[in-house]
Short mmCIF file of C-alpha atoms in Angstrom, two decimals:
data_model
loop_
_atom_site.label_atom_id
_atom_site.label_comp_id
_atom_site.label_asym_id
_atom_site.label_seq_id
_atom_site.Cartn_x
_atom_site.Cartn_y
_atom_site.Cartn_z
CA MET W 1 0.85 27.83 24.11
CA GLY W 2 1.67 24.13 23.98
CA ILE W 3 5.08 22.55 23.52
CA ILE W 4 4.62 21.81 19.82
CA ALA W 5 2.90 25.09 18.98
CA ASP W 6 5.50 27.20 20.81
CA THR W 7 8.40 25.31 19.25
CA LEU W 8 6.99 25.65 15.75
CA ARG W 9 6.47 29.35 16.00
CA ARG W 10 10.10 29.80 16.90
CA LEU W 11 11.44 27.43 14.27
CA SER W 12 9.16 28.40 11.39
CA ALA W 13 9.81 32.17 11.49
CA PRO W 14 10.77 33.42 7.99
CA ARG W 15 14.50 33.77 7.44
CA ALA W 16 16.41 36.32 5.40
CA PHE W 17 17.63 34.90 2.08
CA ALA W 18 20.42 35.93 -0.27
CA PRO W 19 19.69 36.05 -4.03
CA ASN W 20 20.61 33.08 -6.21
CA PRO W 21 22.32 34.01 -9.52
CA VAL W 22 21.28 30.75 -11.22
CA ALA W 23 17.62 30.84 -10.27
CA ALA W 24 16.92 34.47 -9.50
CA SER W 25 13.46 33.68 -8.16
CA LEU W 26 14.80 31.18 -5.60
CA PRO W 27 16.44 32.48 -2.42
CA VAL W 28 19.38 30.68 -0.79
CA TRP W 29 21.26 30.91 2.47
CA GLN W 30 24.99 31.50 2.66
CA ALA W 31 26.46 29.48 -0.19
CA GLY W 32 28.52 26.48 0.92
CA SER W 33 27.28 26.54 4.53
CA PRO W 34 24.92 23.81 5.78
CA ALA W 35 21.47 25.22 6.43
CA PHE W 36 18.91 23.40 8.54
CA LEU W 37 15.37 24.05 9.68
CA GLY W 38 16.18 23.44 13.35
CA GLY W 39 15.55 20.48 15.65
CA ASN W 40 11.78 20.25 15.36
CA TYR W 41 11.89 16.64 14.17
CA LEU W 42 12.40 15.39 17.73
CA THR W 43 9.56 17.60 18.96
CA TYR W 44 7.19 16.19 16.34
CA ALA W 45 8.35 12.65 17.03
CA ARG W 46 7.98 12.89 20.81
CA GLU W 47 4.90 15.08 21.19
CA GLY W 48 3.05 13.89 18.10
CA TYR W 49 4.01 10.43 16.86
CA ALA W 50 5.12 8.94 20.22
CA LYS W 51 2.55 10.63 22.47
CA ASN W 52 -0.65 11.02 20.47
CA GLU W 53 -2.41 7.79 19.52
CA ILE W 54 -4.34 9.32 16.60
CA ILE W 55 -1.18 10.72 15.01
CA TYR W 56 0.64 7.44 15.57
CA SER W 57 -2.20 5.39 14.05
CA ALA W 58 -2.53 7.63 10.98
CA ILE W 59 1.20 7.64 10.22
CA GLU W 60 1.55 3.91 10.85
CA LEU W 61 -1.40 3.14 8.58
CA ARG W 62 0.15 5.17 5.78
CA ALA W 63 3.58 3.66 6.39
CA THR W 64 2.41 0.04 6.49
CA SER W 65 0.58 0.53 3.18
CA ALA W 66 4.01 0.03 1.61
CA ALA W 67 3.48 -3.73 2.00
CA GLU W 68 1.11 -3.88 -1.00
CA PRO W 69 2.47 -1.98 -4.03
CA HIS W 70 5.68 -3.21 -5.66
CA ILE W 71 7.95 -0.91 -7.58
CA ILE W 72 8.74 -1.75 -11.20
CA GLY W 73 10.62 -0.13 -14.05
CA ARG W 74 9.26 0.83 -17.45
CA ARG W 75 10.88 1.45 -20.82
CA LYS W 76 9.88 1.68 -24.45
CA VAL W 77 9.29 -1.58 -26.28
CA SER W 78 11.97 -2.69 -28.70
CA GLN W 79 12.26 -1.06 -32.10
CA GLN W 80 11.46 -4.33 -33.87
CA ARG W 81 8.25 -4.79 -31.91
CA ARG W 82 7.22 -1.17 -32.49
CA ARG W 83 7.62 -1.62 -36.26
CA ALA W 84 5.57 -4.83 -36.19
CA ILE W 85 2.75 -3.22 -34.20
CA ARG W 86 2.75 -0.17 -36.46
CA SER W 87 2.42 -2.39 -39.54
CA GLN W 88 -0.56 -4.17 -38.00
CA LEU W 89 -2.24 -0.84 -37.19
CA VAL W 90 -1.71 0.52 -40.68
CA ALA W 91 -3.02 -2.73 -42.17
CA ARG W 92 -6.19 -2.19 -40.15
CA ARG W 93 -6.56 1.24 -41.80
CA VAL W 94 -5.33 3.29 -38.82
CA HIS W 95 -3.90 6.62 -39.99
CA ALA W 96 -0.09 6.63 -40.10
CA LEU W 97 0.25 9.60 -37.71
CA GLN W 98 -2.12 8.01 -35.22
CA ALA W 99 -0.25 4.71 -35.51
CA ASP W 100 3.05 6.50 -34.80
CA TYR W 101 1.56 8.13 -31.70
CA ILE W 102 0.17 4.84 -30.39
CA VAL W 103 3.45 3.03 -30.96
CA ASP W 104 5.43 5.82 -29.28
CA GLN W 105 3.36 5.43 -26.10
CA LEU W 106 4.00 1.72 -25.76
CA ARG W 107 5.92 0.72 -22.62
CA GLU W 108 6.91 -2.63 -21.18
CA ASP W 109 7.22 -3.45 -17.47
CA VAL W 110 10.68 -4.37 -16.22
CA THR W 111 10.99 -6.43 -13.03
CA ASP W 112 14.37 -8.09 -13.57
CA HIS W 113 16.83 -5.22 -13.42
CA PRO W 114 19.71 -4.12 -11.12
CA ALA W 115 17.78 -0.99 -10.07
CA ILE W 116 14.70 -3.01 -9.12
CA ALA W 117 16.92 -5.45 -7.20
CA VAL W 118 18.37 -2.57 -5.15
CA LEU W 119 14.93 -1.10 -4.45
CA ASN W 120 13.56 -4.50 -3.37
CA ARG W 121 16.54 -5.14 -1.06
CA PRO W 122 18.05 -1.74 -0.24
CA ASN W 123 20.75 -3.02 2.15
CA PRO W 124 21.57 -6.15 4.17
CA PHE W 125 19.72 -4.85 7.24
CA MET W 126 16.54 -3.45 5.71
CA SER W 127 13.84 -5.10 3.59
CA ARG W 128 11.81 -3.40 0.88
CA PHE W 129 8.84 -2.98 3.22
CA ARG W 130 10.96 -1.62 6.08
CA PHE W 131 12.70 0.82 3.74
CA TRP W 132 9.56 2.37 2.26
CA SER W 133 7.59 2.39 5.52
CA THR W 134 10.46 4.26 7.20
CA ILE W 135 10.66 6.75 4.31
CA ILE W 136 6.92 7.43 4.63
CA MET W 137 7.20 7.77 8.44
CA HIS W 138 10.06 10.29 8.16
CA ARG W 139 8.20 12.25 5.48
CA ASP W 140 5.01 12.40 7.57
CA ILE W 141 6.79 13.49 10.75
CA ALA W 142 9.50 15.82 9.44
CA GLY W 143 8.23 16.66 5.96
CA ASN W 144 11.56 15.29 4.67
CA ALA W 145 13.05 11.84 4.09
CA TYR W 146 16.52 10.95 2.87
CA ALA W 147 18.32 7.92 1.46
CA TRP W 148 22.03 7.67 0.72
CA LYS W 149 23.30 5.80 -2.34
CA MET W 150 26.25 3.56 -1.51
CA ARG W 151 28.21 3.00 -4.72
CA ASP W 152 30.67 0.45 -6.00
CA GLY W 153 32.51 2.64 -8.44
CA ARG W 154 29.65 4.42 -10.24
CA GLN W 155 27.03 1.71 -9.79
CA VAL W 156 24.54 2.04 -6.91
CA LYS W 157 24.76 -1.07 -4.75
CA GLU W 158 22.78 -0.17 -1.62
CA LEU W 159 20.39 2.45 -0.23
CA TRP W 160 20.57 3.61 3.40
CA VAL W 161 17.89 5.65 5.16
CA LEU W 162 19.17 8.83 6.87
CA ARG W 163 17.40 10.34 9.88
CA PRO W 164 15.97 13.72 8.83
CA ASP W 165 17.23 15.69 11.85
CA ARG W 166 20.82 14.68 11.04
CA VAL W 167 20.80 15.89 7.42
CA LYS W 168 21.44 19.45 6.30
CA VAL W 169 21.20 20.90 2.81
CA ILE W 170 24.27 22.77 1.52
CA PRO W 171 23.01 25.52 -0.84
CA ASP W 172 25.07 26.33 -3.91
CA ARG W 173 24.95 29.44 -6.08
CA GLN W 174 25.58 27.51 -9.28
CA ASN W 175 23.77 24.18 -8.79
CA PHE W 176 21.13 25.23 -6.22
CA ILE W 177 22.13 22.30 -3.99
CA GLY W 178 25.85 21.69 -3.60
CA GLY W 179 25.49 18.64 -1.37
CA TYR W 180 24.32 17.44 2.01
CA GLU W 181 25.92 17.28 5.43
CA TYR W 182 25.20 14.31 7.68
CA ARG W 183 25.89 14.87 11.37
CA ASN W 184 25.87 12.15 14.04
CA GLY W 185 27.05 13.68 17.29
CA GLN W 186 30.43 15.24 16.68
CA GLU W 187 30.97 13.30 13.45
CA ARG W 188 30.19 15.17 10.24
CA VAL W 189 30.23 13.75 6.72
CA GLU W 190 29.65 15.73 3.53
CA LEU W 191 27.67 13.85 0.87
CA ALA W 192 27.50 14.66 -2.83
CA ALA W 193 24.14 15.92 -4.07
CA GLU W 194 23.87 13.08 -6.60
CA ASP W 195 24.37 10.51 -3.82
CA VAL W 196 21.32 11.57 -1.78
CA ILE W 197 17.65 10.98 -2.59
CA HIS W 198 15.51 13.65 -0.92
CA TRP W 199 11.75 13.15 -0.59
CA LYS W 200 9.88 16.16 0.73
CA THR W 201 6.46 17.72 1.03
CA ARG W 202 5.58 21.14 -0.35
CA HIS W 203 6.57 24.17 1.70
CA PRO W 204 5.14 27.68 1.13
CA TYR W 205 8.35 29.57 2.05
CA ASP W 206 11.22 27.10 1.93
CA GLU W 207 12.73 25.74 -1.29
CA TYR W 208 15.11 23.30 0.34
CA TYR W 209 12.99 21.52 2.93
CA GLY W 210 9.46 20.15 3.04
CA MET W 211 6.90 21.38 5.55
CA PRO W 212 6.10 18.90 8.34
CA PRO W 213 2.39 18.00 8.09
CA LEU W 214 2.11 18.32 11.88
CA MET W 215 2.97 22.02 11.65
CA ALA W 216 -0.57 22.81 10.47
CA ILE W 217 -2.18 20.94 13.36
CA ALA W 218 0.29 21.64 16.18
CA GLY W 219 -2.18 23.49 18.39
CA ARG W 220 -4.79 20.75 18.01
CA ILE W 221 -2.23 18.12 19.03
CA ASP W 222 -1.54 20.13 22.20
CA ILE W 223 -5.26 20.28 23.02
CA ASP W 224 -5.66 16.54 22.54
CA ASN W 225 -2.59 15.84 24.67
CA TYR W 226 -3.85 18.25 27.37
CA MET W 227 -7.18 16.42 27.58
CA ARG W 228 -5.40 13.12 28.05
CA ASP W 229 -3.02 14.58 30.64
CA PHE W 230 -5.94 16.11 32.51
CA VAL W 231 -7.73 12.77 32.75
CA GLY W 232 -4.53 11.09 33.93
CA ALA W 233 -3.91 13.79 36.55
CA PHE W 234 -7.51 13.48 37.75
CA PHE W 235 -7.14 9.79 38.53
CA ARG W 236 -3.62 10.12 39.90
CA ASN W 237 -4.79 12.77 42.36
CA GLY W 238 -7.36 10.58 44.06
CA GLY W 239 -10.43 11.58 42.12
CA ASN W 240 -10.05 15.34 42.64
CA PRO W 241 -7.93 17.75 40.60
CA GLY W 242 -6.99 19.61 43.80
CA ALA W 243 -8.11 20.77 47.25
CA VAL W 244 -7.23 23.24 50.00
CA LEU W 245 -6.68 22.18 53.64
CA ALA W 246 -6.86 25.24 55.93
CA VAL W 247 -5.58 24.83 59.51
CA LYS W 248 -5.90 27.63 62.09
CA GLN W 249 -2.88 26.66 64.14
CA LYS W 250 0.62 27.09 62.79
CA LEU W 251 2.20 23.90 61.40
CA SER W 252 5.83 23.14 60.83
CA GLN W 253 7.07 22.15 57.37
CA GLU W 254 7.55 18.60 58.60
CA ALA W 255 3.92 18.49 59.76
CA LYS W 256 2.69 19.81 56.40
CA ASP W 257 4.70 17.19 54.50
CA GLU W 258 3.40 14.44 56.78
CA ILE W 259 -0.23 15.48 56.17
CA ARG W 260 0.32 15.50 52.40
CA GLN W 261 1.93 12.07 52.43
CA LYS W 262 -0.76 10.65 54.72
CA HIS W 263 -3.46 12.03 52.41
CA ARG W 264 -1.87 10.46 49.36
CA ARG W 265 -1.36 7.11 51.07
CA GLN W 266 -4.87 6.93 52.43
CA PHE W 267 -6.91 8.55 49.65
CA GLY W 268 -4.77 8.23 46.52
CA GLY W 269 -5.78 5.77 43.79
CA SER W 270 -9.17 4.30 42.98
CA GLY W 271 -9.55 2.80 46.47
CA GLY W 272 -9.65 6.21 48.11
CA TRP W 273 -12.01 7.96 45.71
CA PHE W 274 -14.71 10.02 47.46
CA ASP W 275 -13.60 8.86 50.95
CA LEU W 276 -13.71 11.33 53.83
CA MET W 277 -10.56 12.58 55.55
CA ILE W 278 -10.87 13.36 59.29
CA LEU W 279 -8.35 15.33 61.35
CA ASP W 280 -8.67 15.45 65.17
CA GLN W 281 -7.18 17.66 67.86
CA ALA W 282 -7.24 20.62 65.48
CA GLU W 283 -9.79 23.03 64.15
CA ALA W 284 -9.64 22.69 60.34
CA SER W 285 -11.69 22.95 57.14
CA TYR W 286 -11.32 20.89 53.91
CA THR W 287 -12.46 22.50 50.67
CA PRO W 288 -12.15 20.79 47.23
CA THR W 289 -11.41 23.48 44.66
CA THR W 290 -12.61 21.71 41.53
CA ALA W 291 -14.52 18.70 42.78
CA ASN W 292 -17.59 19.13 40.56
CA LEU W 293 -16.86 18.24 36.95
CA GLY W 294 -20.48 18.41 35.88
CA ALA W 295 -22.66 15.85 34.09
CA ARG W 296 -20.48 15.83 30.94
CA GLY W 297 -17.61 14.03 32.65
CA LEU W 298 -13.88 14.52 32.38
CA VAL W 299 -13.65 15.32 28.65
CA VAL W 300 -16.05 17.33 26.49
CA PRO W 301 -17.24 14.84 23.80
CA GLU W 302 -17.57 17.49 21.07
CA LEU W 303 -14.01 18.69 21.67
CA ASN W 304 -12.74 15.13 21.51
CA ALA W 305 -14.61 14.51 18.23
CA ILE W 306 -13.20 17.71 16.70
CA SER W 307 -9.67 16.69 17.63
CA GLU W 308 -10.11 13.21 16.15
CA ALA W 309 -11.50 14.58 12.89
CA ARG W 310 -8.86 17.28 12.40
CA LEU W 311 -5.87 15.15 13.36
CA SER W 312 -6.90 12.43 10.91
CA MET W 313 -7.72 15.03 8.25
CA ILE W 314 -4.07 16.12 8.08
CA PHE W 315 -3.04 12.67 6.81
CA GLY W 316 -6.17 12.00 4.74
CA VAL W 317 -7.14 8.87 6.68
CA PRO W 318 -10.87 8.22 7.38
CA LEU W 319 -11.73 7.88 11.07
CA SER W 320 -13.51 4.58 10.49
CA ILE W 321 -10.23 3.00 9.36
CA LEU W 322 -8.25 4.44 12.27
CA GLY W 323 -10.70 2.90 14.74
CA ALA W 324 -11.50 6.26 16.37
CA LEU W 325 -14.72 6.45 18.37
CA THR W 326 -16.30 9.00 16.04
CA GLY W 327 -15.62 6.79 13.03
CA GLN W 328 -16.88 3.61 14.73
CA GLU W 329 -20.17 5.24 15.68
CA SER W 330 -20.98 6.36 12.14
CA SER W 331 -19.58 3.56 10.00
CA SER W 332 -20.78 0.19 8.75
CA TYR W 333 -18.91 -2.65 7.06
CA ALA W 334 -19.95 -1.41 3.62
CA ASN W 335 -18.82 2.12 4.47
CA LYS W 336 -15.45 0.83 5.65
CA ARG W 337 -14.88 -0.94 2.35
CA GLN W 338 -15.68 2.30 0.56
CA ASP W 339 -13.43 4.25 2.93
CA TRP W 340 -10.49 1.98 2.12
CA GLN W 341 -10.98 2.63 -1.59
CA VAL W 342 -11.25 6.39 -0.96
CA LEU W 343 -8.05 6.25 1.11
CA TRP W 344 -6.13 4.69 -1.77
CA ASP W 345 -7.73 6.83 -4.49
CA ILE W 346 -7.31 10.21 -2.79
CA THR W 347 -4.40 9.78 -0.35
CA LEU W 348 -2.11 6.81 -0.94
CA ALA W 349 -2.07 6.64 -4.75
CA PRO W 350 -0.89 10.28 -5.05
CA LEU W 351 1.64 9.60 -2.28
CA TYR W 352 3.24 6.77 -4.24
CA VAL W 353 3.25 8.88 -7.40
CA ASP W 354 5.22 11.51 -5.46
CA LEU W 355 7.65 8.87 -4.13
CA SER W 356 8.26 7.43 -7.60
CA ASP W 357 8.68 10.90 -9.16
CA THR W 358 11.52 11.62 -6.73
CA LEU W 359 13.14 8.33 -7.71
CA ASN W 360 12.85 9.30 -11.36
CA LEU W 361 14.69 12.53 -10.65
CA SER W 362 17.37 11.18 -8.31
CA LEU W 363 17.91 7.49 -9.10
CA LEU W 364 16.90 7.09 -12.75
CA PRO W 365 19.98 8.95 -14.08
CA ASP W 366 22.12 6.12 -12.67
CA TYR W 367 20.33 3.66 -15.00
CA GLY W 368 20.16 4.80 -18.62
CA ASP W 369 18.15 1.84 -19.93
CA LEU W 370 14.95 2.67 -18.00
CA ASP W 371 12.41 5.41 -18.69
CA GLU W 372 10.71 5.59 -15.29
CA PHE W 373 10.01 3.93 -11.94
CA VAL W 374 6.39 3.35 -10.93
CA PHE W 375 4.61 1.66 -8.05
CA ASP W 376 2.37 -1.10 -9.40
CA LEU W 377 -1.01 -0.63 -7.68
CA SER W 378 -2.73 -3.50 -9.51
CA ASP W 379 -2.26 -5.82 -6.53
CA VAL W 380 -3.66 -3.40 -3.94
CA LYS W 381 -6.64 -5.17 -2.42
CA ALA W 382 -8.68 -2.02 -1.80
CA LEU W 383 -8.48 -1.14 -5.50
CA GLN W 384 -9.56 -4.55 -6.74
CA GLU W 385 -13.04 -5.05 -8.08
CA ASP W 386 -15.54 -7.08 -6.14
CA THR W 387 -15.38 -10.70 -7.33
CA ASP W 388 -19.00 -10.78 -8.44
CA LYS W 389 -18.63 -7.54 -10.43
CA LEU W 390 -15.45 -8.82 -12.03
CA HIS W 391 -17.08 -12.07 -13.22
CA GLU W 392 -20.16 -10.21 -14.43
CA ARG W 393 -18.05 -7.80 -16.47
CA ALA W 394 -16.02 -10.68 -17.93
CA ARG W 395 -19.16 -12.55 -19.02
CA LYS W 396 -20.66 -9.49 -20.69
CA ASN W 397 -17.47 -8.61 -22.55
CA VAL W 398 -16.98 -12.19 -23.78
CA GLN W 399 -20.60 -12.49 -24.91
CA ALA W 400 -20.42 -9.12 -26.67
CA GLY W 401 -17.29 -10.16 -28.51
CA VAL W 402 -15.13 -7.46 -26.88
CA TRP W 403 -12.86 -10.01 -25.19
CA THR W 404 -11.79 -13.42 -26.32
CA LEU W 405 -12.79 -16.46 -24.30
CA GLU W 406 -9.16 -16.81 -23.22
CA GLU W 407 -9.02 -13.20 -21.96
CA GLY W 408 -12.21 -13.66 -19.99
CA ARG W 409 -10.95 -16.88 -18.39
CA ALA W 410 -7.60 -15.33 -17.51
CA LEU W 411 -9.22 -12.28 -15.91
CA THR W 412 -11.40 -14.43 -13.66
CA GLY W 413 -8.39 -16.33 -12.37
CA VAL W 414 -8.54 -19.60 -14.31
CA GLU W 415 -6.29 -21.03 -17.02
CA PRO W 416 -6.85 -19.29 -20.38
CA VAL W 417 -6.96 -22.62 -22.27
CA ALA W 418 -9.85 -24.86 -21.33
CA SER W 419 -8.91 -28.22 -19.86
CA ASP W 420 -10.75 -31.55 -19.95
CA GLY W 421 -14.35 -31.63 -18.82
CA TYR W 422 -17.77 -30.47 -19.91
CA TYR W 423 -18.89 -26.86 -20.42
CA LEU W 424 -22.43 -25.52 -20.77
CA ILE W 425 -22.32 -23.10 -23.70
CA PRO W 426 -25.51 -21.40 -24.96
CA ALA W 427 -26.53 -22.65 -28.42
CA ASN W 428 -26.95 -19.10 -29.76
CA ILE W 429 -23.25 -18.29 -29.33
CA LEU W 430 -21.00 -19.12 -32.28
CA PRO W 431 -17.27 -19.55 -31.39
CA THR W 432 -15.26 -17.58 -33.96
CA PRO W 433 -11.44 -17.63 -34.23
CA ALA W 434 -9.82 -14.20 -34.03
CA SER W 435 -8.10 -14.79 -37.40
CA SER W 436 -11.44 -14.98 -39.24
CA LEU W 437 -13.10 -11.88 -37.71
CA ASP W 438 -12.47 -9.89 -40.89
CA ASN W 439 -13.84 -12.62 -43.24
CA VAL W 440 -17.42 -13.16 -44.39
CA PRO W 441 -18.85 -16.36 -42.81
CA SER W 442 -18.93 -19.20 -45.35
CA THR W 443 -22.09 -20.77 -43.90
CA VAL W 444 -24.24 -18.65 -46.32
CA PRO W 445 -23.79 -18.86 -50.13
CA ALA W 446 -22.05 -15.84 -51.60
CA ALA W 447 -24.78 -15.34 -54.24
CA LEU W 448 -27.41 -15.22 -51.50
CA VAL W 449 -25.32 -12.75 -49.51
CA ARG W 450 -25.09 -10.46 -52.56
CA ALA W 451 -28.79 -10.77 -53.19
CA LEU W 452 -29.62 -9.97 -49.57
CA VAL W 453 -27.45 -6.89 -49.40
CA ALA W 454 -28.39 -5.62 -52.95
CA PRO W 455 -31.07 -2.87 -53.12
CA TYR W 456 -34.58 -4.30 -53.41
CA GLN W 457 -36.10 -3.35 -56.80
CA VAL W 458 -39.73 -3.80 -58.02
CA ALA W 459 -40.75 -3.42 -61.78
CA MET W 460 -43.60 -0.91 -61.90
CA PRO W 461 -46.24 -1.43 -64.75
CA THR W 462 -46.63 1.22 -67.52
CA VAL W 463 -49.64 3.55 -67.34
CA MET W 464 -51.04 4.75 -70.75
CA ALA W 465 -53.02 7.99 -70.79
CA GLU W 466 -55.04 7.04 -73.93
CA VAL W 467 -55.50 3.76 -75.78
CA ARG W 468 -56.88 3.77 -79.39
CA CYS W 469 -57.95 0.90 -81.58
CA PRO W 470 -55.03 -0.13 -83.78
CA ALA W 471 -57.41 -0.77 -86.77
CA CYS W 472 -59.71 2.28 -86.91
CA GLY W 473 -58.02 4.69 -84.50
CA ARG W 474 -61.05 5.18 -82.27
CA LEU W 475 -60.38 6.17 -78.59
CA VAL W 476 -61.20 3.13 -76.52
CA ALA W 477 -59.91 3.86 -72.96
CA LYS W 478 -57.89 6.28 -70.77
CA ASP W 479 -55.26 5.73 -67.98
CA VAL W 480 -54.79 2.09 -68.80
CA MET W 481 -52.23 0.17 -66.66
CA GLY W 482 -50.49 -2.80 -68.18
CA GLN W 483 -51.83 -4.70 -71.14
CA PRO W 484 -55.42 -5.62 -70.42
CA GLU W 485 -57.73 -6.94 -73.18
CA LEU W 486 -59.83 -4.07 -74.67
CA TYR W 487 -62.92 -4.01 -77.06
CA CYS W 488 -63.47 -1.64 -80.04
CA PRO W 489 -67.22 -0.99 -80.66
CA ARG W 490 -66.64 0.16 -84.25
CA CYS W 491 -64.57 -2.79 -85.41
CA LYS W 492 -66.30 -5.28 -83.19
CA GLU W 493 -62.85 -6.65 -82.30
CA THR W 494 -60.77 -7.15 -79.09
CA PHE W 495 -57.12 -6.19 -78.80
CA ARG W 496 -54.32 -5.52 -76.20
CA PRO W 497 -52.31 -2.30 -75.91
CA PRO W 498 -48.74 -2.53 -77.10
CA GLY W 499 -46.02 -3.30 -74.48
CA ASP W 500 -42.78 -1.35 -73.60
#
């Protein structure tokens, strides 16, 4: 097996746990004694991050993404503002219970706060970007990342990143975690549990440490490293992986060493590739053992493509973004733009949610006037709408009356209030102040409005089944509608039927 795979199988063997009285379902090691998952961090760092270009590129891409989102705080809006908003909702005939729910969900962003100041400048030697990119790097390599809170009294003043292989969890039977031990050479320092922020991945059989992502792909990393080492050895050995020189006469050790050195000097490197070595005054044969590599070359392309795909899959980074050959061959500019959005939607956005959740558990209790920490992703370029789509949406919403003109202007990046100049406004659009949206327009007389909206009624004429002469009583006509003029033959007179 390879270096990483062999090391992991030794370090990741299940350990025996003692029961925990506080959380009976959670096992612990010996209470009060530092427990650590071994020294695999250095193995991952050397054989994976520092030696494999795909692993390095994927972790660096995830780590450098910390340059875009900024962390902010959130808290409920003031009581006075909540009452004012609730009154407005009720006045607009929103049910009281629904208005209470809406008001209870209202939050305001906080950017000017001591906690945000510490997170934006963790310590005098590390910027916000350097801090979060290092946390992500440690988490991706070791599955764990740590930061120590340096306090001035009870207030947190600075945050310092701790290397994962130097930190050990101290289990506790009452509090689950009693603290942490930091070891640097022979120096050991015990840190209180509330003074350490611990980010970690999920682990199927360890409650105290996260599982290194490279654990799942250790064998594939070895294969990829072997292919690279094979190609390097091929070129270092003069174009052939190895050969056998058989000599019939007996040679001294000095003679054998001289032949080897002469062969390397004369045929080593690109200048000696495929040259012919000639030995005189001795009967000898020269047989390359693995000279024919076949038409496929030094590395099997399919094996290389599989390694690229699976190594990048562990970190959720598309190959087209990493610049891998497989991704470049099957990607266009439009696909790359889509891949960046997929990377943020599926991989990086959940990552920052996990980072902020850990802050809410470990740092938020030090600041009672905030409700949560969140990473603001609104400025992430990959998540921004295309400019044309943004302007088109703004125009439609303004024309439909969903947005005000000021909201549409602000969203498209211009001043909300129009400045001097001329604007081409369609004649069929009527500017209406927001304050008069609930009023009936006064451009139409109120009487006409009532007449237009009143039900349309038509007076239907009366139909008489029989009409008789009012003088003699003779039947003159049947089914007569209205009051037409009728003639009575007996009286020789005309008459009209009576009205309603």
